[in-house]
XYZ file of C-alpha atoms in Angstrom:
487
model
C 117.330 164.036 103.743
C 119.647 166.381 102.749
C 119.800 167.728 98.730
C 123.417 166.282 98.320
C 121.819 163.071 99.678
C 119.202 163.086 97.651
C 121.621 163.242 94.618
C 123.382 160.385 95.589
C 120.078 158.140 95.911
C 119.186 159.343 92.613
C 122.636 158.396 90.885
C 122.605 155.241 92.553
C 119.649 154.300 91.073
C 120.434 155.597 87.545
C 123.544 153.021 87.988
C 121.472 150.069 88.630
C 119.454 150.971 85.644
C 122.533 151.236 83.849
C 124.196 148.127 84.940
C 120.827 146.289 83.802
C 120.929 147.568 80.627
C 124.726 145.845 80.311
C 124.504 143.054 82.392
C 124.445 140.303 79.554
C 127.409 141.555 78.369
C 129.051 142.205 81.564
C 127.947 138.905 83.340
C 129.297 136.848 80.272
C 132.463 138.604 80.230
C 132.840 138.399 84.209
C 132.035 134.197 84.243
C 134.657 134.154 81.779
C 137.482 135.783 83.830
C 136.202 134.374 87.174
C 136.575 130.986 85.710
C 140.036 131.627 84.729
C 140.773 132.304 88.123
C 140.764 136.702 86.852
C 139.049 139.339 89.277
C 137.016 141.777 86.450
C 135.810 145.190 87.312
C 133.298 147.985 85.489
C 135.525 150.979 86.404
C 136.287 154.708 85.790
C 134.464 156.512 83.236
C 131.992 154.065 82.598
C 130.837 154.005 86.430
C 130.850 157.383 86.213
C 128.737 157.478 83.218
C 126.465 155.158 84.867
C 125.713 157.206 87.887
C 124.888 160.094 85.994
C 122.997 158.241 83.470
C 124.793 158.787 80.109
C 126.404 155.063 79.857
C 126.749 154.759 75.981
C 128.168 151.586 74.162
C 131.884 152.148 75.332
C 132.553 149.805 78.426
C 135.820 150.187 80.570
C 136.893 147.411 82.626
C 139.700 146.508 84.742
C 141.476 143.132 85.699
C 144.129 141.402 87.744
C 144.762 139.104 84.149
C 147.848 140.399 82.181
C 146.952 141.168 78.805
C 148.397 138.166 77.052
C 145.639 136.686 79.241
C 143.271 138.906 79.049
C 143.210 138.651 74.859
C 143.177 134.971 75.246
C 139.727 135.235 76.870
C 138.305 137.751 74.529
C 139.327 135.711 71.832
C 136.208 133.518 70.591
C 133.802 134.977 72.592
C 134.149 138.868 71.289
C 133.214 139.491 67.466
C 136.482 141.337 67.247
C 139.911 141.899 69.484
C 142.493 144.586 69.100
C 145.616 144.387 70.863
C 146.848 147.952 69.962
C 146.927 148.703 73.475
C 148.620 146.196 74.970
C 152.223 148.006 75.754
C 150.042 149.813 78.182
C 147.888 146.893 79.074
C 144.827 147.343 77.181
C 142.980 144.775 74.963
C 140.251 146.166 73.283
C 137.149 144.098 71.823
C 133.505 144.524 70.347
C 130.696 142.453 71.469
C 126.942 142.665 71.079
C 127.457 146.524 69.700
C 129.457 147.325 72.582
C 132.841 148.995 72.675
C 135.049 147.289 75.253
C 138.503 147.742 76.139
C 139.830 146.261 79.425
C 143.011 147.054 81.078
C 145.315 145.396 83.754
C 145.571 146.189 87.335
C 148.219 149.292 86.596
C 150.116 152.079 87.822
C 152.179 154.447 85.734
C 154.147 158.044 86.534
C 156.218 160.123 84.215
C 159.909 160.335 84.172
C 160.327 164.252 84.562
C 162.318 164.422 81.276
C 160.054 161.505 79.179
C 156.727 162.322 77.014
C 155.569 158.624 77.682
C 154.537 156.869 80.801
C 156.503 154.092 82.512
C 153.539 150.958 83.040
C 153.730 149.148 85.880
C 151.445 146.224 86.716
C 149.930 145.748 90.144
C 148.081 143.400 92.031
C 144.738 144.753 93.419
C 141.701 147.086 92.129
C 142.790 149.418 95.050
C 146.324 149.946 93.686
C 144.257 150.501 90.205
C 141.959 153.109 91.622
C 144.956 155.497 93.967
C 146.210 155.671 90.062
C 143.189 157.206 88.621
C 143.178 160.934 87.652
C 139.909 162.323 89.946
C 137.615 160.903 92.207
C 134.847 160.671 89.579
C 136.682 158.273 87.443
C 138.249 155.982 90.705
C 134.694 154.308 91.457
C 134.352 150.461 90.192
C 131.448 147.757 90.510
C 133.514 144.378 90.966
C 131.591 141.618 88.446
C 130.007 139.615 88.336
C 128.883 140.008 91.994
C 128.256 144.134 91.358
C 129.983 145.033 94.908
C 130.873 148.714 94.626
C 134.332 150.216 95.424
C 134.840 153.726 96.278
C 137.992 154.064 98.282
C 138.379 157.874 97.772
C 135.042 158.968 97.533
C 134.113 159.289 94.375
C 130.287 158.643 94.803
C 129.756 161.702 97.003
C 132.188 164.010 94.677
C 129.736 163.412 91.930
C 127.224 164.291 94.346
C 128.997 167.491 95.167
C 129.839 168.086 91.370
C 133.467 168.367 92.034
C 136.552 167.501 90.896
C 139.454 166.269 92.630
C 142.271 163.510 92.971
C 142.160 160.648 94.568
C 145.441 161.746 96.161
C 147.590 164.629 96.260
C 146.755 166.773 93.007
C 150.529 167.559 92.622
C 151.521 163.810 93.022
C 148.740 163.159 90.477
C 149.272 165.558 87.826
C 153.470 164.663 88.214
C 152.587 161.327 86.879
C 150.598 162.363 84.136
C 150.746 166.190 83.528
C 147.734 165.933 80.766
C 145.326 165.688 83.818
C 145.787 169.254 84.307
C 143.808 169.466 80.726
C 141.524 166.773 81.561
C 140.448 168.734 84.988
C 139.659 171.605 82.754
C 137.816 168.868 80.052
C 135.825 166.982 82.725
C 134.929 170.918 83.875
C 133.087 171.271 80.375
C 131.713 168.074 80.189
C 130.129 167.715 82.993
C 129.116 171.146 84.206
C 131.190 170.460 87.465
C 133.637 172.754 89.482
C 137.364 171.809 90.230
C 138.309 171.624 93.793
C 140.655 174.684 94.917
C 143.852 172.371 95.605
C 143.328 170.819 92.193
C 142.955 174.664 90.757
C 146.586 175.908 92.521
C 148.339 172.622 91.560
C 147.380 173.450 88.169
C 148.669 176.737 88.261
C 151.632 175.799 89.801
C 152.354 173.055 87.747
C 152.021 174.585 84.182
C 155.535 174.041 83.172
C 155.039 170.354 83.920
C 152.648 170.082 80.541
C 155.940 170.948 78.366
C 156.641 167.362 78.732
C 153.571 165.991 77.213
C 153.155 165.513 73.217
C 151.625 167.660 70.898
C 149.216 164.723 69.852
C 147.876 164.273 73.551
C 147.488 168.062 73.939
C 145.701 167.826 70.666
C 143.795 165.075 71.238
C 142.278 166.933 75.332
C 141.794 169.891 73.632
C 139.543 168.927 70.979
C 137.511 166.796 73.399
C 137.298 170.256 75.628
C 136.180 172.179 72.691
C 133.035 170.127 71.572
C 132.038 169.600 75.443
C 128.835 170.827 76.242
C 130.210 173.870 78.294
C 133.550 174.273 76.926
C 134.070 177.902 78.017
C 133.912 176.552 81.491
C 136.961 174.799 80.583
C 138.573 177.351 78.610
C 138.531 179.952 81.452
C 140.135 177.509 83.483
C 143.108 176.709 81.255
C 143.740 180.693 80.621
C 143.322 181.053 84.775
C 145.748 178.732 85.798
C 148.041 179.855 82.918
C 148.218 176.349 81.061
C 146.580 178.440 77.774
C 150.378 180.052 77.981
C 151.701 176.368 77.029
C 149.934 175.132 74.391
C 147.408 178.197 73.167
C 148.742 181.243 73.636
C 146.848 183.037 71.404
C 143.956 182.411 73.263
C 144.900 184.487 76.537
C 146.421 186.972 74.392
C 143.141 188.050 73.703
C 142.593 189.468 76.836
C 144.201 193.016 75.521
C 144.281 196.030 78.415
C 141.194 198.301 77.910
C 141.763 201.945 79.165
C 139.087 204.909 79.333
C 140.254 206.944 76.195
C 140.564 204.163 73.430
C 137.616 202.195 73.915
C 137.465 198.154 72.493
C 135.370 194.975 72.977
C 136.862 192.465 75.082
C 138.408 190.280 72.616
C 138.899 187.525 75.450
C 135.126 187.675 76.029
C 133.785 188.167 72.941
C 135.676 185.204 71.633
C 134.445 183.350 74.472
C 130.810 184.457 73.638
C 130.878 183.980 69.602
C 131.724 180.157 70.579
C 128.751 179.872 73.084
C 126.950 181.665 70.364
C 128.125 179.153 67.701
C 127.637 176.353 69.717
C 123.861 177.734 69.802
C 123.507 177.804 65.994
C 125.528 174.396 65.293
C 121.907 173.200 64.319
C 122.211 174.905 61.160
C 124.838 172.530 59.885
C 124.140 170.257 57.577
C 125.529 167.423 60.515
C 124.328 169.407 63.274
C 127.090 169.415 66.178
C 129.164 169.269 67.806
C 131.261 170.616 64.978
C 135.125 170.911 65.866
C 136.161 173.106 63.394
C 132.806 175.805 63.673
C 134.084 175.906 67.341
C 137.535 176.404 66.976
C 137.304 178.984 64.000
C 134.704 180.664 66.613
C 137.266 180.735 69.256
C 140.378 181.515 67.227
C 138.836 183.858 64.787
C 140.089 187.619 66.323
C 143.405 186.157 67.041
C 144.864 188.299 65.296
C 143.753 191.726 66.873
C 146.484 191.969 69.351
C 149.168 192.135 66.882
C 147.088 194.274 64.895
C 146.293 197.006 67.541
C 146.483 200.696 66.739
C 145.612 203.549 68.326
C 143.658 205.831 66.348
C 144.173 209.856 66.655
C 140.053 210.110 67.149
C 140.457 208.212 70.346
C 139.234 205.071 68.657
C 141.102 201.385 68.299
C 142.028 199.634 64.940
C 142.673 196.580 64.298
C 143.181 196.334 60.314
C 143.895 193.312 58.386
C 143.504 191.390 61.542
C 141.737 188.414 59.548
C 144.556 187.954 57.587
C 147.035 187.900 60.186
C 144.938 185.397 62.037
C 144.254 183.070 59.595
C 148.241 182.948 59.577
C 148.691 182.378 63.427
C 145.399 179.872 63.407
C 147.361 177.907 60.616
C 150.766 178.272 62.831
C 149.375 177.352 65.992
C 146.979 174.262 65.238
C 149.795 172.808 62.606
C 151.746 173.282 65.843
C 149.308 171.053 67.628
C 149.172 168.181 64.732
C 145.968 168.984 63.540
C 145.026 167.475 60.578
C 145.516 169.922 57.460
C 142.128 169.474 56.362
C 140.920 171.185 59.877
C 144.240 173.443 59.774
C 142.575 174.912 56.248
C 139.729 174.740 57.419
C 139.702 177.120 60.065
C 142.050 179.591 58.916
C 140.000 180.052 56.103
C 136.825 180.804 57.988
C 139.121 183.153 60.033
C 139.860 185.099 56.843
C 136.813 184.977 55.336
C 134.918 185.949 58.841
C 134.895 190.037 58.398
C 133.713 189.748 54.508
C 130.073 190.270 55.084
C 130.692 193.341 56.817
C 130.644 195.102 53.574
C 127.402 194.009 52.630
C 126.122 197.042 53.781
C 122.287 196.424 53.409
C 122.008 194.053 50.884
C 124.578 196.619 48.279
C 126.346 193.523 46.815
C 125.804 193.208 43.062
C 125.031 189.495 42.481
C 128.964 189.325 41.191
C 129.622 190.008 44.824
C 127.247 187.623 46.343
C 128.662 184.869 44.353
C 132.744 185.512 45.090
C 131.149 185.142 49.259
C 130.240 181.780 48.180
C 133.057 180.481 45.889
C 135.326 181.714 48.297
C 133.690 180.032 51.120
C 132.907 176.726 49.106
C 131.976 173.651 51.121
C 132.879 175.708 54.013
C 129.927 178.413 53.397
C 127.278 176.960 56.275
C 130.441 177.150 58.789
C 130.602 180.422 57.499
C 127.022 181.108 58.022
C 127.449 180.388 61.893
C 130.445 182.164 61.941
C 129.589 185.520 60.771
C 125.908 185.676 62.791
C 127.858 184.209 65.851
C 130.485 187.342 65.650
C 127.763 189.732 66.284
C 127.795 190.484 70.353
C 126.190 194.259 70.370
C 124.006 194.905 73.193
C 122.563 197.739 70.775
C 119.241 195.483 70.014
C 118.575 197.252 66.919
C 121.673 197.103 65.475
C 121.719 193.245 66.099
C 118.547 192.890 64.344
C 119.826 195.068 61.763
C 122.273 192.433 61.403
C 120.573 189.420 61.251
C 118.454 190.749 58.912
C 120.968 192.090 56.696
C 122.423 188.641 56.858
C 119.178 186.759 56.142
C 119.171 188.723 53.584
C 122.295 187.734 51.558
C 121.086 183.956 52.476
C 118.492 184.127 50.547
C 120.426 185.262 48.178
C 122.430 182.914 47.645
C 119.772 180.415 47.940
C 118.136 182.240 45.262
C 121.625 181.531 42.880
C 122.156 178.727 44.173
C 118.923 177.268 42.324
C 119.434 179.450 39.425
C 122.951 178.671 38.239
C 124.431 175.782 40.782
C 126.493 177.954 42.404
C 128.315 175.529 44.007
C 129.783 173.869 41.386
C 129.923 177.057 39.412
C 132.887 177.030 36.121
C 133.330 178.904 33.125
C 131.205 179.010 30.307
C 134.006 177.084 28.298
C 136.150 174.839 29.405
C 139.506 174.156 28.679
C 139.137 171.885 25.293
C 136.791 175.096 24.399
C 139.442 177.422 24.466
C 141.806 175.544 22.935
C 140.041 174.802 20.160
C 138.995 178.228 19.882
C 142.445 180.000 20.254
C 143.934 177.675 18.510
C 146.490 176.656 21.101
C 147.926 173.592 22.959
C 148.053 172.918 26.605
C 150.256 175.731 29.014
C 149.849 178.706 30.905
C 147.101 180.620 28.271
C 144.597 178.292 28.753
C 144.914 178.410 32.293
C 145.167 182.194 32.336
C 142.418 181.974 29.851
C 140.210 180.125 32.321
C 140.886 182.046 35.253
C 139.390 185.109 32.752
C 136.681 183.309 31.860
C 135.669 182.066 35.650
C 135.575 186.111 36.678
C 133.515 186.840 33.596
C 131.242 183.744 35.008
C 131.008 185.695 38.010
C 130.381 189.168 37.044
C 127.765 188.137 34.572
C 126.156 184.611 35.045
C 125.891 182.446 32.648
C 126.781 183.483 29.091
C 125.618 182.011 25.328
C 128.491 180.159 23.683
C 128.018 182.778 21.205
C 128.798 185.322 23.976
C 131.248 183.767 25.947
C 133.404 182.892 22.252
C 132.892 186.391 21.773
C 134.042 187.701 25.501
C 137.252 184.718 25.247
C 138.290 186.857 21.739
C 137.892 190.058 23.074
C 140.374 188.713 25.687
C 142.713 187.314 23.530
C 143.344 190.211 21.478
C 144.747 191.914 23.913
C 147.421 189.529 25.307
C 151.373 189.593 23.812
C 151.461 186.243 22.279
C 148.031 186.063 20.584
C 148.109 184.567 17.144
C 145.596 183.837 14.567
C 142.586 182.124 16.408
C 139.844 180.294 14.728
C 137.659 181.645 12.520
């Protein structure tokens, strides 16, 4: 028996394990349909999923019921419906801690000018399947008698590892040009190459993805990002040139290296922070996948190439460049509809990524050491990641020079963080405080009069109230409108 056959026993006995595990759920939900005269079908991912073992709690199924029909017969037998879907077919429902959303016998295509797809309903699981965006995903198991269907050969492309379309890649990614993205998603997911046709359609097609919205684009990129190999996928979209549509800044990177002024690969140390990140997302409070670690790995030099110079020593500089990145990060995912919390997010680590760089062996008064941490506030373990993830020398001692330097200023922190609550840090005197004691009302002095007062907290620690009265006086005295304070 050959290895590829081999493969294909083995997956084929993962699915019956799978389909085991469901079956009370499926078999109920099948003698429902089947009764109302309704063919119902496990299909696409989930089969998938199934063959390869890693069938979670989300169930996709397909049916020849229309959805007004299809949410009749959910209703009173699921714990919940959801008919969001249903311009495009799809009832979703939860039942018994599963996920399920099933969706109509369908075909759909792309109008060459439209951002939405036209849904058409057909008639038989093998119209349903042609549809599908690859192989992998056009497998079903028809319920409740568990027959499999495989018209394009799904079973043995999983086998392979492969990806491809069930038909013609260009026909498929006309329809829906976001399969381009998802060819370079599944790629990360699952580990698995992408057949050569589907690889030249892709880079022949990149104009087509202008039609699709920002929101999709968003929503394929993120899910390509916290795969399990998403450089895999990453390569692929600079390759084929879709990076030029919708992330630009990414093959940018890739900056010409000649043999007087000598550089890092940006492209490829970007690339190999994010693997590094990825490999350190255990020290997150959450653990990972963490979308925002990733992307501010992957984004964070995005500014060298418009920060290049040429040095007269033969070297390369690129100053500043974490300010101007933290600009273009903020541009481009804004650009993408990213939510502003991840949009701050990650052009903050951006700018803040180069600060430990003038640590210099542990130099930092304590002042300094707690600035790095207000500045990086709830972001600071990100931070963490970030700045031992940036460090891709091959010269071992200087990496270990690094780390330790950087365990260094951890403890460090720790250390203040237990000593003063660094965290939540604020000025010895708060706002009634310094009114009380200047004498004034509300307005811009006791705001500038905090802001003082928060650097003092910084430079020195924690002050006496007898000290810190004394430091807010000293303070006073020398601003234009101070008046008689209180005695």
């Amino acid at each position: 028996m050959t290895d590829h056959q081999h493969a294909l026993t083995a997956a084929q006995r993962r699915a019956v394990r799978q389909l085991l595990r469901i079956s009370p759920v499926a078999d109920e939900l099948a003698e429902r349909f089947a009764a109302a005269g309704h063919q119902l079908a496990l299909v696409g991912g989930s089969v998938r999923d199934a063959l390869l073992d890693r069938l979670g709690q989300d169930l996709d199924f397909t049916t020849s019921a229309l959805p007004k029909e299809t949410k009749r017969l959910l209703t009173g037998w699921a714990e919940n419906v959801w008919d969001v879907g249903q311009a495009f077919g799809t009832i979703g429902a939860k039942k018994s801690g599963f996920h399920i959303e099933i969706t109509t016998y369908r075909s759909e295509n792309y109008d060459r000018a439209s951002r939405k797809p036209d849904v058409a309903f057909g008639e038989t699981i093998e119209e349903d399947l042609v549809r599908r965006d690859f192989t992998i995903n056009a497998m079903a198991v028809k319920l409740p008698g568990r027959e499999f269907v495989d018209p394009h050969g799904g079973l043995a492309d999983l086998g392979r590892r492969i990806i491809r379309t069930p038909g013609t890649p260009e026909a498929s990614f006309s329809d829906d040009p976001l399969r381009m993205m998802r060819a370079a998603r599944f790629a990360a997911q699952l580990g698995f190459d992408v057949a050569p046709e589907v690889v030249q359609a892709m880079t022949d097609m990149t104009d087509r993805l202008d039609i699709v919205s920002a929101e999709r684009i968003r929503d394929e990129l993120s899910k390509l990002v916290l795969a399990t190999e998403p450089t895999r996928g990453l390569r692929l979209l600079v390759d084929t040139g879709l990076a030029d549509r919708m992330l630009p800044e990414l093959p940018a990177l890739r900056l010409e290296i000649d043999e007087h002024h000598r550089h890092k690969d940006v492209y490829e140390h970007s690339l190999t922070v994010l693997n590094q990140a990825i490999e350190l997302e255990n020290r997150l409070p959450d653990g990972g996948p963490d979308l925002v670690t990733r992307l501010a790995a992957l984004l964070h030099d995005i500014g060298k190439p418009k920060t290049r110079r040429f040095e007269p020593d033969g070297g390369v500089s690129f100053h500043h460049h974490d300010v101007v990145g933290a600009k273009l990060v903020r541009k481009r995912l804004t650009a993408l509809r990213y939510p502003s919390a991840v949009v701050n997010s990650v052009a903050k680590l951006t700018e803040l990524h180069l600060r430990f760089h003038g640590y210099r062996g542990g130099q930092w008064t304590d002042s300094a050491v707690r600035r790095y941490a207000r500045d990086a506030g709830d972001l600071l373990a990100r931070l963490h990641v970030l700045t031992r993830s940036d460090c891709t020398t091959r010269n071992p001692k200087k990496a270990d020079a690094l780390r330790r330097s950087y365990d260094d200023l951890e403890k460090r922190i720790e250390r203040l963080e237990q000593e003063e609550e660094l965290a939540a840090i604020r000025p010895d005197l708060d706002g009634n405080a310094i009114m009380r004691i200047l004498g004034t009302g509300p307005g811009p002095v006791v705001g500038r009069a905090y802001r003082h007062m928060l650097e003092v907290r910084m430079d020195r620690g924690p002050l006496s109230e007898e000290d810190a009265k004394a430091e807010l006086l000293t303070w006073w005295s020398e601003q234009p409108e101070a008046t008689t304070p209180e005695q």
